[in-house]
């Protein structure tokens, strides 16, 4: 799209729109209303996206919590041996020497 082309309709529409905006309070009011509605729509979409991402974040947080719990449980051995009360078998000292 070449803006220097005299046949381009934007060469006439854009300046006419700017002149109408500057000269007419009704046009300014309608443009402002449209901009406010547009910003409100964008804010609504962002709020919905934030809510959706919060749900996904909570879901992943639950998975992370379960993984940490599973990791901590796997670190603890179900079998415990108390070596302080175990006496070496007879003859083990002579075999070490």
Tab-separated table of C-alpha atoms in Angstrom:
chain	number	residue	atom	x	y	z
A	1	UNK	CA	0.000	0.000	0.000
A	2	UNK	CA	1.629	3.138	-1.211
A	3	UNK	CA	0.488	6.298	0.588
A	4	UNK	CA	2.027	8.513	-2.095
A	5	UNK	CA	-0.335	7.106	-4.725
A	6	UNK	CA	-3.006	9.757	-5.485
A	7	UNK	CA	-5.592	7.006	-6.092
A	8	UNK	CA	-5.181	5.593	-2.571
A	9	UNK	CA	-8.436	6.302	-0.686
A	10	UNK	CA	-6.602	6.621	2.643
A	11	UNK	CA	-5.041	9.824	1.326
A	12	UNK	CA	-8.502	11.358	1.563
A	13	UNK	CA	-10.164	9.417	4.381
A	14	UNK	CA	-7.521	9.950	7.065
A	15	UNK	CA	-7.235	13.748	6.703
A	16	UNK	CA	-11.028	14.035	6.535
A	17	UNK	CA	-11.330	11.988	9.718
A	18	UNK	CA	-8.781	14.143	11.521
A	19	UNK	CA	-10.542	17.339	10.432
A	20	UNK	CA	-13.913	15.951	11.548
A	21	UNK	CA	-12.415	14.914	14.890
A	22	UNK	CA	-10.931	18.351	15.508
A	23	UNK	CA	-13.966	20.320	14.300
A	24	UNK	CA	-16.895	18.309	15.661
A	25	UNK	CA	-17.679	17.655	19.347
A	26	UNK	CA	-20.047	14.828	18.312
A	27	UNK	CA	-17.255	13.040	16.483
A	28	UNK	CA	-14.920	13.460	19.470
A	29	UNK	CA	-17.615	12.067	21.766
A	30	UNK	CA	-18.271	9.065	19.541
A	31	UNK	CA	-14.545	8.398	19.086
A	32	UNK	CA	-14.027	8.602	22.836
A	33	UNK	CA	-16.942	6.207	23.433
A	34	UNK	CA	-15.507	3.751	20.914
A	35	UNK	CA	-12.038	3.965	22.471
A	36	UNK	CA	-13.455	3.443	25.977
A	37	UNK	CA	-15.415	0.390	24.802
A	38	UNK	CA	-12.310	-0.957	23.071
A	39	UNK	CA	-10.162	-0.535	26.175
A	40	UNK	CA	-12.877	-2.141	28.318
A	41	UNK	CA	-12.980	-5.120	25.946
A	42	UNK	CA	-9.211	-5.511	26.070
A	43	UNK	CA	-9.268	-5.330	29.876
A	44	UNK	CA	-12.024	-7.978	29.963
A	45	UNK	CA	-10.005	-10.306	27.742
A	46	UNK	CA	-6.916	-9.785	29.911
A	47	UNK	CA	-8.913	-10.556	33.076
A	48	UNK	CA	-10.235	-13.766	31.525
A	49	UNK	CA	-6.738	-14.765	30.435
A	50	UNK	CA	-5.419	-14.041	33.922
A	51	UNK	CA	-8.140	-16.205	35.459
A	52	UNK	CA	-7.376	-19.047	33.071
A	53	UNK	CA	-3.652	-18.823	33.740
A	54	UNK	CA	-4.321	-18.821	37.498
A	55	UNK	CA	-6.235	-22.098	37.131
A	56	UNK	CA	-3.377	-23.625	35.152
A	57	UNK	CA	-0.862	-22.361	37.720
A	58	UNK	CA	-2.847	-23.930	40.565
A	59	UNK	CA	-3.029	-27.206	38.649
A	60	UNK	CA	0.728	-27.255	38.138
A	61	UNK	CA	1.281	-26.293	41.777
A	62	UNK	CA	-0.713	-29.369	42.813
A	63	UNK	CA	1.463	-31.538	40.577
A	64	UNK	CA	4.628	-29.993	42.028
A	65	UNK	CA	3.369	-30.565	45.584
A	66	UNK	CA	2.576	-34.207	44.801
A	67	UNK	CA	6.000	-34.686	43.199
A	68	UNK	CA	7.754	-33.221	46.240
A	69	UNK	CA	5.743	-35.446	48.547
A	70	UNK	CA	6.595	-38.510	46.455
A	71	UNK	CA	10.281	-37.513	46.381
A	72	UNK	CA	10.372	-37.045	50.164
A	73	UNK	CA	8.659	-40.382	50.726
A	74	UNK	CA	11.125	-42.168	48.453
A	75	UNK	CA	14.079	-40.734	50.396
A	76	UNK	CA	12.902	-42.463	53.557
A	77	UNK	CA	13.704	-46.172	53.530
A	78	UNK	CA	10.935	-48.396	54.907
A	79	UNK	CA	13.582	-50.649	56.521
A	80	UNK	CA	15.645	-49.285	59.370
A	81	UNK	CA	18.664	-51.017	60.850
A	82	UNK	CA	19.982	-49.978	64.231
A	83	UNK	CA	23.715	-50.683	63.908
A	84	UNK	CA	24.601	-49.503	67.388
A	85	UNK	CA	23.166	-52.679	68.943
A	86	UNK	CA	24.551	-55.139	66.402
A	87	UNK	CA	27.609	-57.069	67.552
A	88	UNK	CA	30.100	-58.309	64.981
A	89	UNK	CA	30.080	-62.078	64.470
A	90	UNK	CA	32.747	-64.145	66.199
A	91	UNK	CA	35.934	-64.380	64.184
A	92	UNK	CA	35.261	-61.185	62.206
A	93	UNK	CA	38.069	-59.372	64.053
A	94	UNK	CA	40.647	-62.023	63.153
A	95	UNK	CA	39.613	-61.998	59.502
A	96	UNK	CA	40.142	-58.213	59.311
A	97	UNK	CA	43.643	-58.427	60.727
